[in-house]
Structure formats: structure tokens, C-alpha cells
Coordinates of N, CA, C and O in Angstrom, one line a residue:
M12 N 34.2 33.9 6.0 CA 35.1 33.1 5.2 C 34.4 31.8 4.8 O 34.6 31.4 3.7
A13 N 33.7 31.2 5.8 CA 33.0 30.0 5.5 C 31.9 30.1 4.4 O 31.7 29.2 3.6
S14 N 31.3 31.3 4.4 CA 30.2 31.5 3.4 C 30.9 31.6 2.0 O 30.2 31.2 1.0
N15 N 32.1 32.1 1.9 CA 32.8 32.2 0.6 C 33.1 30.8 0.0 O 33.1 30.6 -1.2
S16 N 33.5 29.9 0.9 CA 33.8 28.5 0.5 C 32.6 27.8 -0.1 O 32.8 26.9 -0.9
K17 N 31.4 28.1 0.4 CA 30.2 27.5 -0.1 C 29.9 27.9 -1.6 O 29.4 27.2 -2.3
T18 N 30.3 29.1 -1.9 CA 30.1 29.6 -3.3 C 31.0 28.9 -4.3 O 30.7 28.9 -5.5
L19 N 32.0 28.2 -3.8 CA 32.9 27.5 -4.7 C 32.5 26.1 -5.0 O 33.0 25.4 -5.8
R20 N 31.4 25.7 -4.4 CA 30.9 24.3 -4.6 C 30.1 24.3 -5.9 O 29.4 25.2 -6.2
S21 N 30.2 23.1 -6.5 CA 29.4 22.9 -7.8 C 28.0 22.7 -7.4 O 27.6 22.3 -6.3
P22 N 27.1 22.9 -8.4 CA 25.6 22.6 -8.1 C 25.4 21.1 -7.7 O 24.5 20.9 -6.9
L23 N 26.2 20.2 -8.2 CA 26.0 18.8 -7.8 C 26.4 18.6 -6.4 O 25.7 17.9 -5.6
Q24 N 27.4 19.3 -5.9 CA 27.8 19.2 -4.5 C 26.8 19.8 -3.6 O 26.5 19.3 -2.5
I25 N 26.2 20.8 -4.0 CA 25.1 21.5 -3.2 C 23.9 20.6 -3.2 O 23.3 20.5 -2.1
A26 N 23.6 19.9 -4.3 CA 22.4 19.1 -4.3 C 22.5 17.8 -3.6 O 21.5 17.2 -3.1
R27 N 23.7 17.3 -3.5 CA 23.9 16.0 -2.8 C 23.5 16.1 -1.3 O 23.7 17.0 -0.6
G28 N 22.8 15.1 -0.9 CA 22.3 15.0 0.4 C 21.0 15.7 0.7 O 20.5 15.7 1.8
L29 N 20.4 16.4 -0.4 CA 19.2 17.1 -0.2 C 17.9 16.2 -0.5 O 16.8 16.7 -0.4
G30 N 18.1 15.0 -0.9 CA 17.0 14.2 -1.2 C 17.5 12.8 -1.6 O 18.7 12.6 -2.0
S31 N 16.6 11.9 -1.6 CA 17.0 10.5 -1.9 C 16.8 10.3 -3.4 O 15.7 10.3 -4.0
A32 N 17.9 10.1 -4.1 CA 17.9 9.9 -5.5 C 17.3 8.5 -5.9 O 16.8 8.3 -7.0
K33 N 17.2 7.6 -4.9 CA 16.7 6.3 -5.2 C 15.3 6.1 -4.6 O 14.7 5.0 -4.7
H34 N 14.7 7.1 -4.1 CA 13.4 7.0 -3.5 C 12.3 6.7 -4.6 O 11.5 5.8 -4.4
G35 N 12.4 7.3 -5.8 CA 11.5 7.0 -6.8 C 11.6 5.5 -7.3 O 10.6 4.9 -7.6
T36 N 12.8 5.0 -7.4 CA 13.0 3.6 -7.8 C 12.5 2.7 -6.7 O 11.8 1.7 -7.1
E37 N 12.7 3.0 -5.5 CA 12.2 2.1 -4.4 C 10.7 2.1 -4.4 O 10.0 1.1 -4.3
H38 N 10.1 3.3 -4.6 CA 8.6 3.4 -4.7 C 8.1 2.6 -5.9 O 7.1 1.9 -5.8
W39 N 8.8 2.7 -7.0 CA 8.4 1.9 -8.2 C 8.4 0.4 -8.0 O 7.5 -0.3 -8.4
W40 N 9.5 0.0 -7.3 CA 9.6 -1.5 -7.0 C 8.5 -1.9 -6.0 O 8.0 -3.0 -6.1
H41 N 8.2 -1.1 -5.0 CA 7.1 -1.4 -4.1 C 5.8 -1.6 -4.9 O 5.0 -2.6 -4.6
Q42 N 5.5 -0.7 -5.8 CA 4.3 -0.8 -6.7 C 4.3 -2.2 -7.4 O 3.3 -2.8 -7.5
R43 N 5.4 -2.5 -8.0 CA 5.5 -3.7 -8.8 C 5.4 -5.0 -8.0 O 4.7 -5.9 -8.3
V44 N 6.0 -5.0 -6.8 CA 6.0 -6.2 -5.9 C 4.6 -6.4 -5.4 O 4.1 -7.5 -5.4
T45 N 3.9 -5.3 -5.0 CA 2.6 -5.4 -4.5 C 1.6 -5.8 -5.6 O 0.7 -6.6 -5.4
A46 N 1.8 -5.3 -6.8 CA 1.0 -5.7 -8.0 C 1.1 -7.2 -8.2 O 0.1 -7.9 -8.5
I47 N 2.4 -7.7 -8.2 CA 2.6 -9.1 -8.5 C 2.0 -10.0 -7.3 O 1.4 -11.0 -7.6
A48 N 2.1 -9.5 -6.1 CA 1.5 -10.2 -5.0 C 0.0 -10.2 -5.0 O -0.6 -11.2 -4.6
L49 N -0.6 -9.2 -5.6 CA -2.0 -9.1 -5.7 C -2.6 -10.1 -6.7 O -3.8 -10.5 -6.6
V50 N -1.8 -10.6 -7.7 CA -2.3 -11.5 -8.7 C -2.8 -12.8 -8.0 O -4.0 -13.1 -8.1
P51 N -2.0 -13.5 -7.3 CA -2.5 -14.8 -6.7 C -3.5 -14.5 -5.6 O -4.4 -15.3 -5.4
L52 N -3.3 -13.4 -4.9 CA -4.3 -13.1 -3.8 C -5.6 -12.8 -4.3 O -6.7 -13.2 -3.8
T53 N -5.7 -12.1 -5.4 CA -7.0 -11.7 -6.0 C -7.6 -13.0 -6.6 O -8.9 -13.2 -6.5
V54 N -6.8 -13.8 -7.3 CA -7.4 -15.0 -7.8 C -8.0 -15.9 -6.7 O -9.1 -16.4 -6.8
W55 N -7.2 -16.0 -5.6 CA -7.7 -16.8 -4.5 C -9.0 -16.2 -4.0 O -10.0 -17.0 -3.7
F56 N -9.1 -14.9 -3.8 CA -10.2 -14.2 -3.3 C -11.5 -14.4 -4.2 O -12.5 -14.8 -3.7
V57 N -11.3 -14.2 -5.5 CA -12.4 -14.3 -6.4 C -12.9 -15.8 -6.4 O -14.1 -16.0 -6.4
F58 N -12.0 -16.8 -6.5 CA -12.5 -18.1 -6.5 C -13.2 -18.5 -5.2 O -14.1 -19.3 -5.2
G59 N -12.6 -18.0 -4.1 CA -13.3 -18.3 -2.8 C -14.7 -17.7 -2.7 O -15.6 -18.3 -2.2
V60 N -14.8 -16.5 -3.2 CA -16.2 -15.9 -3.2 C -17.1 -16.6 -4.1 O -18.3 -16.9 -3.8
I61 N -16.6 -16.9 -5.3 CA -17.5 -17.6 -6.3 C -17.9 -19.0 -5.8 O -19.0 -19.4 -5.9
R62 N -17.0 -19.6 -5.1 CA -17.3 -20.9 -4.5 C -18.4 -20.9 -3.5 O -19.1 -21.8 -3.2
H63 N -18.5 -19.7 -2.9 CA -19.6 -19.5 -1.8 C -20.8 -18.8 -2.3 O -21.6 -18.4 -1.4
L64 N -20.9 -18.6 -3.6 CA -22.2 -17.9 -4.1 C -23.3 -18.8 -3.8 O -23.3 -20.0 -4.0
G65 N -24.3 -18.3 -3.2 CA -25.5 -19.1 -2.8 C -25.4 -19.7 -1.5 O -26.4 -20.3 -1.0
A66 N -24.2 -19.7 -0.9 CA -24.1 -20.3 0.4 C -24.6 -19.4 1.5 O -24.7 -18.2 1.3
D67 N -25.0 -19.9 2.6 CA -25.5 -19.1 3.7 C -24.3 -18.4 4.4 O -23.2 -18.7 4.2
H68 N -24.7 -17.5 5.3 CA -23.7 -16.8 6.1 C -22.8 -17.7 6.9 O -21.6 -17.5 7.0
A69 N -23.4 -18.7 7.5 CA -22.6 -19.6 8.4 C -21.5 -20.4 7.6 O -20.4 -20.6 8.1
A70 N -21.8 -20.7 6.3 CA -20.8 -21.4 5.5 C -19.7 -20.5 5.1 O -18.5 -20.9 5.1
F71 N -20.0 -19.2 4.8 CA -18.9 -18.3 4.5 C -18.1 -18.0 5.7 O -16.9 -17.9 5.6
V72 N -18.7 -17.8 6.9 CA -18.0 -17.6 8.1 C -17.1 -18.8 8.5 O -15.9 -18.7 8.9
A73 N -17.6 -20.0 8.3 CA -16.8 -21.2 8.5 C -15.6 -21.3 7.6 O -14.5 -21.7 8.0
W74 N -15.8 -20.8 6.4 CA -14.6 -20.8 5.4 C -13.6 -19.8 5.9 O -12.4 -20.0 5.9
L75 N -14.1 -18.6 6.4 CA -13.2 -17.6 6.8 C -12.5 -17.9 8.2 O -11.5 -17.3 8.5
E76 N -13.1 -18.8 8.9 CA -12.5 -19.2 10.2 C -11.3 -20.1 10.1 O -10.5 -20.2 11.0
S77 N -11.1 -20.7 8.9 CA -10.0 -21.6 8.8 C -8.7 -20.7 8.8 O -8.7 -19.6 8.2
P78 N -7.6 -21.2 9.4 CA -6.4 -20.4 9.5 C -5.9 -19.9 8.1 O -5.4 -18.8 7.9
F79 N -5.9 -20.8 7.1 CA -5.4 -20.5 5.8 C -6.2 -19.3 5.2 O -5.7 -18.4 4.6
S80 N -7.5 -19.5 5.2 CA -8.4 -18.4 4.6 C -8.2 -17.1 5.4 O -8.2 -16.1 4.7
A81 N -8.1 -17.2 6.7 CA -8.0 -15.9 7.4 C -6.6 -15.3 7.1 O -6.6 -14.0 6.9
L82 N -5.6 -16.0 7.0 CA -4.3 -15.5 6.6 C -4.3 -14.9 5.2 O -3.8 -13.8 5.0
M83 N -4.9 -15.6 4.3 CA -4.9 -15.1 2.9 C -5.8 -13.8 2.9 O -5.5 -12.9 2.1
M84 N -6.9 -13.8 3.6 CA -7.7 -12.6 3.6 C -7.0 -11.4 4.2 O -7.1 -10.3 3.7
V85 N -6.2 -11.6 5.3 CA -5.5 -10.5 5.9 C -4.4 -10.0 4.9 O -4.2 -8.8 4.8
L86 N -3.7 -11.0 4.3 CA -2.7 -10.6 3.3 C -3.3 -9.8 2.2 O -2.7 -8.8 1.7
T87 N -4.5 -10.3 1.7 CA -5.1 -9.6 0.6 C -5.5 -8.1 1.0 O -5.2 -7.2 0.3
A88 N -6.0 -8.0 2.2 CA -6.4 -6.6 2.7 C -5.1 -5.7 2.8 O -5.1 -4.6 2.3
V89 N -4.1 -6.2 3.5 CA -2.9 -5.4 3.7 C -2.2 -5.0 2.4 O -1.9 -3.9 2.2
V90 N -2.0 -6.0 1.5 CA -1.4 -5.7 0.2 C -2.2 -4.8 -0.6 O -1.7 -3.9 -1.3
T91 N -3.5 -5.0 -0.6 CA -4.4 -4.2 -1.4 C -4.3 -2.7 -1.0 O -4.2 -1.8 -1.8
F92 N -4.4 -2.5 0.3 CA -4.4 -1.1 0.8 C -3.0 -0.5 0.7 O -2.9 0.7 0.4
H93 N -2.0 -1.2 0.8 CA -0.6 -0.7 0.6 C -0.4 -0.3 -0.8 O 0.1 0.7 -1.1
H94 N -0.9 -1.2 -1.7 CA -0.8 -0.9 -3.2 C -1.6 0.3 -3.6 O -1.1 1.2 -4.3
A95 N -2.8 0.4 -3.0 CA -3.7 1.6 -3.3 C -3.0 2.9 -2.8 O -3.0 3.9 -3.5
Q96 N -2.5 2.8 -1.6 CA -1.9 4.0 -1.0 C -0.7 4.5 -1.9 O -0.5 5.6 -2.2
A97 N 0.1 3.5 -2.3 CA 1.3 3.8 -3.1 C 0.9 4.4 -4.4 O 1.5 5.4 -4.9
G98 N -0.1 3.8 -5.1 CA -0.5 4.3 -6.3 C -1.1 5.7 -6.3 O -0.9 6.6 -7.1
L99 N -2.0 5.9 -5.3 CA -2.6 7.2 -5.1 C -1.6 8.3 -4.8 O -1.7 9.4 -5.2
Q100 N -0.5 7.9 -4.0 CA 0.5 8.9 -3.7 C 1.2 9.3 -5.0 O 1.5 10.5 -5.1
V101 N 1.5 8.4 -5.9 CA 2.1 8.8 -7.1 C 1.3 9.8 -7.9 O 1.7 10.7 -8.5
V102 N 0.0 9.5 -8.0 CA -1.0 10.3 -8.7 C -1.0 11.7 -8.1 O -0.9 12.7 -8.8
I103 N -1.0 11.8 -6.8 CA -1.1 13.1 -6.1 C 0.2 13.8 -6.3 O 0.2 15.0 -6.6
E104 N 1.4 13.1 -6.2 CA 2.7 13.8 -6.4 C 2.8 14.3 -7.8 O 3.4 15.4 -8.1
D105 N 2.2 13.6 -8.8 CA 2.3 14.1 -10.2 C 1.4 15.2 -10.6 O 1.7 16.0 -11.4
Y106 N 0.2 15.2 -10.0 CA -0.9 16.1 -10.5 C -1.3 17.2 -9.5 O -2.0 18.1 -9.9
V107 N -0.9 17.1 -8.3 CA -1.2 18.2 -7.3 C 0.0 19.1 -7.2 O 1.1 18.6 -6.8
H108 N -0.2 20.4 -7.6 CA 1.0 21.2 -7.7 C 1.2 22.1 -6.4 O 2.3 22.6 -6.2
N109 N 0.1 22.4 -5.7 CA 0.2 23.1 -4.5 C 0.8 22.2 -3.4 O 0.3 21.2 -3.1
E110 N 2.0 22.7 -2.9 CA 2.8 21.8 -1.9 C 2.0 21.5 -0.7 O 2.0 20.3 -0.2
M111 N 1.2 22.4 -0.1 CA 0.5 22.1 1.1 C -0.7 21.1 0.8 O -0.9 20.2 1.6
A112 N -1.4 21.3 -0.3 CA -2.4 20.4 -0.7 C -1.9 19.0 -1.0 O -2.5 18.0 -0.7
K113 N -0.7 19.0 -1.6 CA -0.1 17.7 -1.9 C 0.2 17.0 -0.6 O -0.1 15.8 -0.5
I114 N 0.9 17.6 0.4 CA 1.2 17.0 1.6 C 0.0 16.5 2.4 O -0.1 15.4 2.9
L115 N -1.0 17.4 2.4 CA -2.3 17.0 3.2 C -3.0 15.9 2.5 O -3.5 15.0 3.1
S116 N -3.0 15.9 1.1 CA -3.6 14.8 0.4 C -2.9 13.5 0.6 O -3.6 12.4 0.8
I117 N -1.6 13.5 0.6 CA -0.9 12.3 0.8 C -1.1 11.7 2.2 O -1.3 10.5 2.4
L118 N -1.1 12.7 3.2 CA -1.3 12.2 4.6 C -2.7 11.7 4.7 O -3.0 10.7 5.4
A119 N -3.7 12.3 4.1 CA -5.1 11.8 4.2 C -5.2 10.4 3.5 O -5.9 9.6 4.1
V120 N -4.6 10.2 2.4 CA -4.7 8.9 1.7 C -4.0 7.9 2.6 O -4.5 6.8 2.7
K121 N -2.8 8.2 3.1 CA -2.1 7.2 4.0 C -3.0 6.9 5.2 O -3.1 5.7 5.6
A122 N -3.6 7.9 5.8 CA -4.4 7.6 7.0 C -5.6 6.8 6.6 O -6.0 5.8 7.4
L123 N -6.3 7.1 5.6 CA -7.5 6.4 5.1 C -7.2 5.0 4.8 O -7.9 4.0 5.2
C124 N -6.1 4.8 4.1 CA -5.7 3.4 3.7 C -5.3 2.6 5.0 O -5.7 1.4 5.1
F125 N -4.7 3.2 5.9 CA -4.3 2.5 7.2 C -5.5 2.2 8.0 O -5.7 1.0 8.4
V126 N -6.5 3.1 8.1 CA -7.7 2.8 8.9 C -8.5 1.7 8.2 O -9.0 0.8 8.9
L127 N -8.7 1.8 6.9 CA -9.5 0.8 6.2 C -8.8 -0.6 6.2 O -9.5 -1.6 6.4
G128 N -7.5 -0.6 6.1 CA -6.7 -1.8 6.2 C -6.8 -2.4 7.6 O -7.1 -3.7 7.7
A129 N -6.7 -1.6 8.6 CA -6.8 -2.1 10.0 C -8.2 -2.6 10.3 O -8.4 -3.6 10.9
A130 N -9.2 -1.9 9.7 CA -10.6 -2.4 9.9 C -10.8 -3.7 9.3 O -11.5 -4.6 9.9
C131 N -10.3 -3.9 8.1 CA -10.4 -5.2 7.4 C -9.7 -6.3 8.3 O -10.2 -7.4 8.4
V132 N -8.5 -6.0 8.7 CA -7.7 -7.0 9.5 C -8.5 -7.4 10.8 O -8.6 -8.6 11.1
I133 N -9.0 -6.4 11.5 CA -9.7 -6.6 12.7 C -10.9 -7.4 12.5 O -11.3 -8.3 13.2
A134 N -11.7 -7.1 11.4 CA -12.9 -7.9 11.0 C -12.6 -9.3 10.8 O -13.3 -10.2 11.3
V135 N -11.5 -9.6 10.0 CA -11.1 -10.9 9.7 C -10.7 -11.7 11.0 O -11.1 -12.8 11.2
L136 N -9.9 -11.0 11.8 CA -9.5 -11.7 13.0 C -10.7 -12.0 14.0 O -10.7 -13.0 14.6
K137 N -11.7 -11.0 14.0 CA -12.8 -11.3 14.9 C -13.6 -12.5 14.4 O -14.1 -13.3 15.1
I138 N -13.8 -12.6 13.1 CA -14.5 -13.7 12.5 C -13.7 -15.0 12.7 O -14.2 -16.0 13.1
S139 N -12.4 -14.9 12.5 CA -11.5 -16.1 12.5 C -11.5 -16.6 14.0 O -11.4 -17.9 14.1
F140 N -11.4 -15.8 15.0 CA -11.4 -16.3 16.3 C -12.8 -16.4 17.0 O -12.9 -16.7 18.1
G141 N -13.8 -16.2 16.2 CA -15.2 -16.4 16.6 C -15.6 -15.4 17.7 O -16.4 -15.7 18.6
V142 N -15.1 -14.2 17.7 CA -15.4 -13.2 18.7 C -16.7 -12.5 18.4 O -17.0 -12.2 17.3

């Protein structure tokens, strides 16, 4: 009897609860927020590197040891890899049609971006704390 009552449900009722209708919008907003955050971070990074062109290693390390520079570098790395992961995920979801390949590719991209981001953060913290 319960199976007969399911057949009386409309397609909309059946589809409700099967996925997040707002997931795409949330993902789109994450992309835009990280893109906007990358503008000042990238400008800061480029000017910082240009300012140290021709400087020796010790001068660059001294610049990166300052708390502000270390914080900005960590933010730049985290936001960059989060933005890259989100963008690559969209590309994979749009152009990879094999479901297993899609899932494995997304997991690989997430893992790679996490590992690279963590390596950047650890490197900056090691330099910043003089380890």
C-alpha cells in the first residue's frame, strides 16, 4: 500500500530533498569572493616581490619574517589554492562525463590543492619563526 502512495507524488515532490538546489549558487559566490580577495593579495605579492628584485636571500627572508608579510603570504596561498580548487572543480564537473572519473578527478584536485596549500603555509611559518 505504501508503494502505491509514492506513485501519486508529483515529480517535484520526488525530486525534493535529492540535492541542494542552492549548491551551485554557493559555489559561484565562493568563486567570486575568492577572486575579489585575490586582487589585493596579488597586488601586495607582486609589489613585494618587485621591491625585492636584486635583493639577497637574507633581505627577502627578513621581509617574510615580519608578521604582516607572513600573514599576507599565508592568506595569499590559502585563497589562491582554494580559488584554484573551486575553479578546477567546476571545469571537471562540466567537461568530465564519466561519473567515476569525475569523482576521482575532483578528489585528486582537492587533495593536491590541500597539500600544496599546506606546504606553502608550513614554508611561510618556518621562515617567519626562523626555524
